[in-house]
Tab-separated table of C-alpha atoms in Angstrom:
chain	number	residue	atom	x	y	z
A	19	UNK	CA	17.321	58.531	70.982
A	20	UNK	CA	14.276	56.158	70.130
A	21	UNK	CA	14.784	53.973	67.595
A	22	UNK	CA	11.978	54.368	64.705
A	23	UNK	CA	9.602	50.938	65.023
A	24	UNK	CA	10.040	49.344	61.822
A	25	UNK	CA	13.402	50.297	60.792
A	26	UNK	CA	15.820	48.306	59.412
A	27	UNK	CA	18.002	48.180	62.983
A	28	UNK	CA	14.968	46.347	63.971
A	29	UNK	CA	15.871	43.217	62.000
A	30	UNK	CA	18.335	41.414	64.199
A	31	UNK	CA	19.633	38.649	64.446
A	32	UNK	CA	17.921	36.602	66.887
A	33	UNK	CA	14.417	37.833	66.235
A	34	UNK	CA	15.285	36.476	62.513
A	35	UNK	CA	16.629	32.872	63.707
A	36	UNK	CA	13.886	32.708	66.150
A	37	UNK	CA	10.825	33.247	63.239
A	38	UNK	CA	12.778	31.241	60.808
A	39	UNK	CA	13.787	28.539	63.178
A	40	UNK	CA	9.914	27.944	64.476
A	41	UNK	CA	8.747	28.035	60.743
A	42	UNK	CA	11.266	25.358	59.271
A	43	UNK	CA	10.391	22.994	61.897
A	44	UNK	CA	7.013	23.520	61.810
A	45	UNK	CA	6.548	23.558	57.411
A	46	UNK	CA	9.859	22.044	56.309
A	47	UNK	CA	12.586	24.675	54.691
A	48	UNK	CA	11.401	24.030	51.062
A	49	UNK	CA	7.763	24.737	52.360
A	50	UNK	CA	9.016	28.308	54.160
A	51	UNK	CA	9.502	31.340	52.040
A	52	UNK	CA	11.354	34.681	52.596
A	53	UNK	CA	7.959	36.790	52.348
A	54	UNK	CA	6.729	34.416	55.468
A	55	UNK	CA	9.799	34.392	57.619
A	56	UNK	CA	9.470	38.440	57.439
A	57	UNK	CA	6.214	38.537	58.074
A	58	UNK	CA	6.279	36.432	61.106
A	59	UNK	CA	9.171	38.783	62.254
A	60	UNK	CA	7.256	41.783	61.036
A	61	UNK	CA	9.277	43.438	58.612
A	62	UNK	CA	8.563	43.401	55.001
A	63	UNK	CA	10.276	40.897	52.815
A	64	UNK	CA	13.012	43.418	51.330
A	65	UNK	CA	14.025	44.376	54.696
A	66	UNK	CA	14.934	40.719	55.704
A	67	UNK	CA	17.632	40.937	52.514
A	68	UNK	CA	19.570	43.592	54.876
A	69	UNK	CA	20.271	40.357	57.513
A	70	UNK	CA	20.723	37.384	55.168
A	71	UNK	CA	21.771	36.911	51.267
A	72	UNK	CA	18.988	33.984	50.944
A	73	UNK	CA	17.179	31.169	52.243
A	74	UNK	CA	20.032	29.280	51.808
A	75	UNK	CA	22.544	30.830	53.970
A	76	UNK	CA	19.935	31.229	57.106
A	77	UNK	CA	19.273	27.493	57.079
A	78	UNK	CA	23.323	27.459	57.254
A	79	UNK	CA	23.606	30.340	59.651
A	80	UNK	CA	20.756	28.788	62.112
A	81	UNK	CA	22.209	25.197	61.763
A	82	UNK	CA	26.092	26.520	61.891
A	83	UNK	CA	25.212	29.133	65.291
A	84	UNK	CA	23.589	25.826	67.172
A	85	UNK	CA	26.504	23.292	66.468
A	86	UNK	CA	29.043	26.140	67.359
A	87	UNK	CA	26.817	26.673	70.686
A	88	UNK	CA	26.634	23.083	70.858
A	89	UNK	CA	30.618	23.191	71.238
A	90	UNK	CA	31.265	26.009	72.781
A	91	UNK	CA	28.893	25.027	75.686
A	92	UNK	CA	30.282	22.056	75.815
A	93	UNK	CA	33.811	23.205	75.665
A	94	UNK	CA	33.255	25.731	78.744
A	95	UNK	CA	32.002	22.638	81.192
A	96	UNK	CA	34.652	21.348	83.617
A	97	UNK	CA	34.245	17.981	84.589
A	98	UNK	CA	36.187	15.929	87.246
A	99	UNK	CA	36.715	12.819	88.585
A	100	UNK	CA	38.735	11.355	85.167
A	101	UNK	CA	36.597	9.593	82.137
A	102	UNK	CA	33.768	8.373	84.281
A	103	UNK	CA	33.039	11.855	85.331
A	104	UNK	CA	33.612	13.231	82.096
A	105	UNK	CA	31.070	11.118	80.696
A	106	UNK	CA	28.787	11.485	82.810
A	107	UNK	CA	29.126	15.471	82.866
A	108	UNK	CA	28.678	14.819	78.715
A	109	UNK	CA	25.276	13.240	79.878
A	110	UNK	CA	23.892	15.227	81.177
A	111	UNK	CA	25.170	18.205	79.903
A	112	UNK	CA	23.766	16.901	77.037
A	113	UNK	CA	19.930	16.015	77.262
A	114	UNK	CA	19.702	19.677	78.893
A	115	UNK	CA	21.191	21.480	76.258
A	116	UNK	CA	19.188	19.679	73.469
A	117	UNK	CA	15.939	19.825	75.001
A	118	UNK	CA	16.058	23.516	75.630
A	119	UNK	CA	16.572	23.655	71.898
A	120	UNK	CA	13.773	21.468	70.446
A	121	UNK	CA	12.947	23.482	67.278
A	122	UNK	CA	17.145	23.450	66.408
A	123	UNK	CA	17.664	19.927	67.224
A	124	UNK	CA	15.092	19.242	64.766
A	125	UNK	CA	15.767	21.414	61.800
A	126	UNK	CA	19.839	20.554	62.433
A	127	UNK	CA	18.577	16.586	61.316
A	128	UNK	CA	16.080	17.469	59.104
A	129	UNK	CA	17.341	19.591	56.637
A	130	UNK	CA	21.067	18.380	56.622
A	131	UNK	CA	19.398	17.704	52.825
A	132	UNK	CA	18.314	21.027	51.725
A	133	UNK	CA	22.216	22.337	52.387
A	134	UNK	CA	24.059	23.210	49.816
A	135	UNK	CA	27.456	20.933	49.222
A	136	UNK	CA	29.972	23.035	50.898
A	137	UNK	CA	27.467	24.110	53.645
A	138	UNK	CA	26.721	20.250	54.126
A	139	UNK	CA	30.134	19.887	54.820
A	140	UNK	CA	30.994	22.360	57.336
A	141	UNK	CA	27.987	21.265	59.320
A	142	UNK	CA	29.293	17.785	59.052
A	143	UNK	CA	32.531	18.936	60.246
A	144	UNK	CA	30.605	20.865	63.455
A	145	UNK	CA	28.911	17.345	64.200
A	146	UNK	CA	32.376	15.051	64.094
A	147	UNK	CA	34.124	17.766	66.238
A	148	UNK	CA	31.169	16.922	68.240
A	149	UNK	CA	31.109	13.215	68.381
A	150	UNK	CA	35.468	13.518	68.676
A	151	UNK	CA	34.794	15.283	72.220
A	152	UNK	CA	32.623	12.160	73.155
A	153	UNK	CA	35.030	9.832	71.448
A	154	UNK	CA	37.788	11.396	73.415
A	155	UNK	CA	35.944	10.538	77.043
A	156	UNK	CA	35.385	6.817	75.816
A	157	UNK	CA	39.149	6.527	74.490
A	158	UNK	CA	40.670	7.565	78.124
A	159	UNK	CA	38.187	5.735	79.837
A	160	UNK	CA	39.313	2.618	78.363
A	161	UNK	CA	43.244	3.524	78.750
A	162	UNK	CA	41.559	4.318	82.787
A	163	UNK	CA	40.210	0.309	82.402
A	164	UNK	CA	36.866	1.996	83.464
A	165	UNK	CA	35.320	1.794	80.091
A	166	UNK	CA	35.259	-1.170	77.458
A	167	UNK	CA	34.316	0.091	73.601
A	168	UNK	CA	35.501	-2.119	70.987
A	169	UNK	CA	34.557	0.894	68.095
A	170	UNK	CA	34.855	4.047	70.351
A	171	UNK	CA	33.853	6.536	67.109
A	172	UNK	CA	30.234	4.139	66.780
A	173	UNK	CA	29.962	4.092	70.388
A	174	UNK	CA	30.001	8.037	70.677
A	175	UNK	CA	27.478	8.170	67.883
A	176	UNK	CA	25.496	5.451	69.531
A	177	UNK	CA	25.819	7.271	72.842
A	178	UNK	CA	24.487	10.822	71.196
A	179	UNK	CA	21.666	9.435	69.205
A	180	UNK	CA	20.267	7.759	72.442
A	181	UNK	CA	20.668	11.101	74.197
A	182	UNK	CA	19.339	13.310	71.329
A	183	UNK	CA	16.142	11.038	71.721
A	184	UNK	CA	15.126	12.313	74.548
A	185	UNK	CA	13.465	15.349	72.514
A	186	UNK	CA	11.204	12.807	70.887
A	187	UNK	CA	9.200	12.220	74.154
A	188	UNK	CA	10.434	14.896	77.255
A	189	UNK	CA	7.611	17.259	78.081
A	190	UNK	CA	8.326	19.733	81.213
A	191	UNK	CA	4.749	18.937	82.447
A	192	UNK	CA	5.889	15.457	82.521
A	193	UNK	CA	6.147	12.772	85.302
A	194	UNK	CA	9.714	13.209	85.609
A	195	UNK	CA	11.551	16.017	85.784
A	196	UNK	CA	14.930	16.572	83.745
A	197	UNK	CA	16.748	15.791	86.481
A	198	UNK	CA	14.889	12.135	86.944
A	199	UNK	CA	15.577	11.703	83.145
A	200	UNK	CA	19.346	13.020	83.446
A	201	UNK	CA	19.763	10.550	85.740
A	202	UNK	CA	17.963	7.434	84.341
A	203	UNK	CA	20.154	7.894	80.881
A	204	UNK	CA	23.198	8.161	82.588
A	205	UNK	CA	22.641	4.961	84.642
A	206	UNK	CA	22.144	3.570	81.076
A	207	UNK	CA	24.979	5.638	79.175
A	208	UNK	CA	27.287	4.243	82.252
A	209	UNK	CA	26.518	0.419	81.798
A	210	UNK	CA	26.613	0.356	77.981
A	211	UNK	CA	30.532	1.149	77.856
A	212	UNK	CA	31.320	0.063	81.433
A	213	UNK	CA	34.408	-2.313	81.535
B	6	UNK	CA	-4.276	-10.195	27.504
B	7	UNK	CA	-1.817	-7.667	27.539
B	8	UNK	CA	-2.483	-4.779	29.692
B	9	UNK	CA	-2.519	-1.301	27.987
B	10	UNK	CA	0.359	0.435	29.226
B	11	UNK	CA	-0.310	3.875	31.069
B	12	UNK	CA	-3.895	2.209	31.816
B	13	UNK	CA	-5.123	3.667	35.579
B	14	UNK	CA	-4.494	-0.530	36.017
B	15	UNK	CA	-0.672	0.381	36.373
B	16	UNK	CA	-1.005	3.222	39.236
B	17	UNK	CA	-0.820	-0.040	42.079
B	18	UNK	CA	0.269	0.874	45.277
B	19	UNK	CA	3.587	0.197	45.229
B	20	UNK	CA	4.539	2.420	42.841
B	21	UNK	CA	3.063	4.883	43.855
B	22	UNK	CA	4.359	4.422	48.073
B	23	UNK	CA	7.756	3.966	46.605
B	24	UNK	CA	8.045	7.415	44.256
B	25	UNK	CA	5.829	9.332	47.202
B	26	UNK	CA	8.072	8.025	49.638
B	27	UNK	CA	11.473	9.320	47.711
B	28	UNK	CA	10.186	12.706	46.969
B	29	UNK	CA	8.530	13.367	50.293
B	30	UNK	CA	12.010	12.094	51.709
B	31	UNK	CA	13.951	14.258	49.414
B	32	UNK	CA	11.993	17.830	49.619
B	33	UNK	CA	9.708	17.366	52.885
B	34	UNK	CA	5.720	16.263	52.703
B	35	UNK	CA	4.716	20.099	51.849
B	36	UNK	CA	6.882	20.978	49.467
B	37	UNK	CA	5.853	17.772	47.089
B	38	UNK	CA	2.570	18.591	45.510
B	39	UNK	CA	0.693	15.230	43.933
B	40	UNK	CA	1.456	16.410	40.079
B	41	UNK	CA	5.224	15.833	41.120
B	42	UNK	CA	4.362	12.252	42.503
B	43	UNK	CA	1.903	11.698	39.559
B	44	UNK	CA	4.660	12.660	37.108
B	45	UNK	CA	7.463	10.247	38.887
B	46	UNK	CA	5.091	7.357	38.105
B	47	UNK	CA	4.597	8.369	34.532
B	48	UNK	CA	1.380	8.729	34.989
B	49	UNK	CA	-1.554	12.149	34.890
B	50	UNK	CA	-2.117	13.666	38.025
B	51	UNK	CA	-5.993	12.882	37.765
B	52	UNK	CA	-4.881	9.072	37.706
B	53	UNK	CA	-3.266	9.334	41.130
B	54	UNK	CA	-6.542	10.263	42.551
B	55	UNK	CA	-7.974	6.544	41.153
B	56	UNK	CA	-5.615	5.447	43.992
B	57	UNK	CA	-5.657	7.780	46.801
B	58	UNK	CA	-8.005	10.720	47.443
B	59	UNK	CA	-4.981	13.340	48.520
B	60	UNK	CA	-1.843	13.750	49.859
B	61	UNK	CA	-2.586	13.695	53.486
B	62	UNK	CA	-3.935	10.136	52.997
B	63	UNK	CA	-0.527	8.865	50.714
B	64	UNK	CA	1.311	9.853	53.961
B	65	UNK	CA	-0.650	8.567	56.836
B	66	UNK	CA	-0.785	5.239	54.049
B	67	UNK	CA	2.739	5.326	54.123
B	68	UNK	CA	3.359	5.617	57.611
B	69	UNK	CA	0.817	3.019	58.795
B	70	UNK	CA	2.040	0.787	56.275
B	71	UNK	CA	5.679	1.284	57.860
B	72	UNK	CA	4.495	0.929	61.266
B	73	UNK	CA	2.665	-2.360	60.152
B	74	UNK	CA	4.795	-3.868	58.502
B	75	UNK	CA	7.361	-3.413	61.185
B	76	UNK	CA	5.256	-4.564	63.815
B	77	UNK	CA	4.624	-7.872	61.566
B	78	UNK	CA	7.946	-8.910	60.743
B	79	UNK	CA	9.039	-8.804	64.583
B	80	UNK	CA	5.635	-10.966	65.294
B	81	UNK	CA	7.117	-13.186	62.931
B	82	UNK	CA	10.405	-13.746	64.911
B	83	UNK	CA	10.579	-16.417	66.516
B	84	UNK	CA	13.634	-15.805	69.888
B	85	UNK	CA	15.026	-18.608	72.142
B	86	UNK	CA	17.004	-18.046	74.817
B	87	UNK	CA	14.311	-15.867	77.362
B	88	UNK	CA	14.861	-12.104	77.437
B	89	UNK	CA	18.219	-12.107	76.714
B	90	UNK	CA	17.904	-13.809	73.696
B	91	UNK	CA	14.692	-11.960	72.715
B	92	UNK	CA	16.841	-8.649	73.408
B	93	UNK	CA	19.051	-9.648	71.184
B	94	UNK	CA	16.486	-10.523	68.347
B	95	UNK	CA	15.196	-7.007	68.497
B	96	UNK	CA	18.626	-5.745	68.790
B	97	UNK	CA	19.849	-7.202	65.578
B	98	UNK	CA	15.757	-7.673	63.921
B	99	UNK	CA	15.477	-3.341	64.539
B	100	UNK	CA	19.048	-2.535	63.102
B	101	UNK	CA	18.490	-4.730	59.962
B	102	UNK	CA	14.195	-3.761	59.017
B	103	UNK	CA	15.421	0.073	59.413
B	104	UNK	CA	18.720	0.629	57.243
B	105	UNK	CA	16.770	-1.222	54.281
B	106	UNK	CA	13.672	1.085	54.642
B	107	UNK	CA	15.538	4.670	55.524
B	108	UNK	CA	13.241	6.759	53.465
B	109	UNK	CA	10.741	5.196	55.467
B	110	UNK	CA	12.339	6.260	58.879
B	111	UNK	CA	12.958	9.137	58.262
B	112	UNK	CA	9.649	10.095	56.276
B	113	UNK	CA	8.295	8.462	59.279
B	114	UNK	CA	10.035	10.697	62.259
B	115	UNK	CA	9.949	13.862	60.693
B	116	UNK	CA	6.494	13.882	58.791
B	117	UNK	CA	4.842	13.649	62.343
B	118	UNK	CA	3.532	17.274	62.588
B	119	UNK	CA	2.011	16.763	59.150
B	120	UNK	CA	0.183	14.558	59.995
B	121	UNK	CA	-4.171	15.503	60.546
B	122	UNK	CA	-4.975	15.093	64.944
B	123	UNK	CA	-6.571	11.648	63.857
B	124	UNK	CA	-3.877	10.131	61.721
B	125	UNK	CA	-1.056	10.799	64.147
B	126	UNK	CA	-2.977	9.461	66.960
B	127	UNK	CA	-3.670	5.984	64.956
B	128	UNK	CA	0.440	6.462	63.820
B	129	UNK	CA	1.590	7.225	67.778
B	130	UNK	CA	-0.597	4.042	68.692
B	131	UNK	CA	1.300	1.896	66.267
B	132	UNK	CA	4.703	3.288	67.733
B	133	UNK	CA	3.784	2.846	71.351
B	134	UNK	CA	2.822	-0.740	70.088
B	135	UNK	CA	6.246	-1.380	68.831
B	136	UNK	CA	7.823	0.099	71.923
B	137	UNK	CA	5.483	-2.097	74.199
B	138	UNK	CA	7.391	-5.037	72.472
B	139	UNK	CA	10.833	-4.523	73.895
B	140	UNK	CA	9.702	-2.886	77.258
B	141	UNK	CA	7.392	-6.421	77.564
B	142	UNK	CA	10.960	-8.108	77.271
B	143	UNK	CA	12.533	-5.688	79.365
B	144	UNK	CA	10.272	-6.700	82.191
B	145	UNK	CA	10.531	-9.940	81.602
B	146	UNK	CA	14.399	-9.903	82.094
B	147	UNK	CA	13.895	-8.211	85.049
B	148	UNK	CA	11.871	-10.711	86.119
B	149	UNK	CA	14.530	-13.910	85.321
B	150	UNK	CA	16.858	-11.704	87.108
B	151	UNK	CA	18.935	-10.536	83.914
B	152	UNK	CA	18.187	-7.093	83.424
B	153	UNK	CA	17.961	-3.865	85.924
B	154	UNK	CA	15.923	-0.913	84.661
B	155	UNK	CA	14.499	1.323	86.829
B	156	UNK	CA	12.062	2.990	83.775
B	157	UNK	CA	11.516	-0.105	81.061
B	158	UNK	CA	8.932	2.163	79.222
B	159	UNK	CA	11.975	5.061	78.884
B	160	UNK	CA	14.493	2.244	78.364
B	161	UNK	CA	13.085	0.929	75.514
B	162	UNK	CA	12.531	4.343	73.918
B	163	UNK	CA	16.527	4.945	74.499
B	164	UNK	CA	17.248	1.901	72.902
B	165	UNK	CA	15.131	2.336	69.843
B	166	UNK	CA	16.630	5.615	69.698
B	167	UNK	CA	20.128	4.419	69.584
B	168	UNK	CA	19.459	1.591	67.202
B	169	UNK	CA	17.155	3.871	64.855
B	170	UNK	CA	20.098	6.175	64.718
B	171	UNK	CA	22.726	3.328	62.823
B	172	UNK	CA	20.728	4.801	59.671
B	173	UNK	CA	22.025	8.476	60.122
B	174	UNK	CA	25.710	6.967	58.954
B	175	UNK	CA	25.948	3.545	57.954
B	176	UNK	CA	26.960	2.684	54.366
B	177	UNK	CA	26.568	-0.610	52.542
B	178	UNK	CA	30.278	-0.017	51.324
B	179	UNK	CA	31.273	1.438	54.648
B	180	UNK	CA	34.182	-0.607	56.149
B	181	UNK	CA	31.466	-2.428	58.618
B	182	UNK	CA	29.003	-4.773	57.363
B	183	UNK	CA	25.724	-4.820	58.917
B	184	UNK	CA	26.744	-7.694	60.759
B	185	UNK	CA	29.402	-5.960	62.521
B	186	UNK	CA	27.256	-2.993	63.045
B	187	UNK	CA	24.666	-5.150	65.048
B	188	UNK	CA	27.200	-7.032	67.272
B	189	UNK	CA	28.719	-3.666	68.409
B	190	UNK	CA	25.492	-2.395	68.994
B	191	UNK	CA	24.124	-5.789	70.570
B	192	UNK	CA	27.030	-5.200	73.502
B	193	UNK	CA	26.017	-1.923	74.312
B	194	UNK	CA	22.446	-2.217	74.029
B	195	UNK	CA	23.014	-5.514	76.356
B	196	UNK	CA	25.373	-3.816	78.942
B	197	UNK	CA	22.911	-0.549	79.214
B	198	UNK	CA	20.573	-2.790	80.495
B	199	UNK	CA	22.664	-5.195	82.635
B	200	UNK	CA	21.566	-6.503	85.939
């Protein structure tokens, strides 16, 4: 049976994130209102109520779904050859996940302000489970003697913020590819903790 | 003679950077209107005009003034010890002008797509400035034989990214001091680049 255009089974997820997502990093959250996010996914404003409570919890839901992506992805990647190939799997794995996700990436730093105490918190949470994995690599890789961090926690926040920079200036139309970049990081990633 | 208080004479520009900087930090450049600013000053909204003529001018202002004044107090170091020793300068120079001045940095980053075609081209010029600096002594190390980078331009943009990011979690009470902070970060920002 067709499904009637317009309908409430129309508003799903995804097409909701994705209009809401674009809008908050192109205005700001406090600039974005319900009545725009539903008109950019074409639904009148009442109709987005049947998908999310407020603006509140979509900001949470968008920033919560990309940090448990974020870890999940991670979690499913199975690197070899001990610390040194974890870490650079981690690399990698990393500029390519973050660049595909531009618009997230940016909201996920930007508006850590506009949540809500307890929402703040479980997106803090997200990000240290993040940084731990990373923490983790450098911790073995020194037991390994192939690694030398002398504050493993600041190195893996070091470590991500010079990854998560590579949004700030990566176009796909660029000079190098990803896989140029990929590699030029981790040739810098590797020396900065290297015994 | 006194000065009569609430006279357009007290609407100077540091008043006025400082309370547009904190709100525009706060709620995002859009969602601030100029009344908001006006009223944080303790002043009419009419009088902010005396000093700017809109908002899009208080944040390109800002963000040149940033830029500026960054780019001015590393001309003003004075490094021994070749590119090593300059690398270090920056190292430790970049960590300490950017955890004093985080509404600054982060107005700075994430105001960028509010900013008119003409403003962020003069504000990108200023930041490719800055980044010139350390890729000229990236080069230079190369040169003496100290350093090995195969992209200096995307090196120094990794390393500003790392060292910008000490401002997403250190604390003044935090069980580092700043000085600590910049000698872990001077090792790994000296090893990423080792020859």
């Amino acid at each position: 049976m067709a499904r009637t255009q317009g309908s409430h089974s129309d508003i799903t997820g995804p097409r909701v994130r994705e209009a809401a997502l674009a809008l908050f990093a192109r205005h700001g959250f406090a600039a974005v209102s319900m009545r725009q996010i539903a008109s950019a996914v074409g639904v009148q404003a009442g109709a987005l109520y049947n998908y999310t409570p407020d603006k509140q919890t979509l900001l949470y839901d968008l920033m919560r779904t990309h940090m448990e992506d974020l870890l999940a992805a991670w979690d499913s990647q199975t690197p070899t050859g001990g610390a040194l190939g974890a870490l650079e799997t981690f690399t990698r794995f990393h500029i390519r996940f973050n660049t595909r996700r531009a618009d997230a990436v940016f909201v996920s730093y930007m508006e850590l302000r506009n949540l809500s105490p307890e929402n703040f918190e479980v997106i803090e949470g997200l990000r240290r489970d993040y940084e731990t994995r990373l923490e983790t690599i450098l911790r073995q890789g020194a037991r390994e003697g192939v690694f030398a961090v002398s504050e493993p926690r600041i190195a893996s926040m070091a470590v991500i913020a010079m990854l998560t920079g590579v949004n700030t200036w990566f176009r796909e139309q660029g000079r190098l590819s990803l896989a140029e970049v990929e590699a030029i990081y981790w040739e810098m990633v590797r020396k900065s903790v290297a015994a």
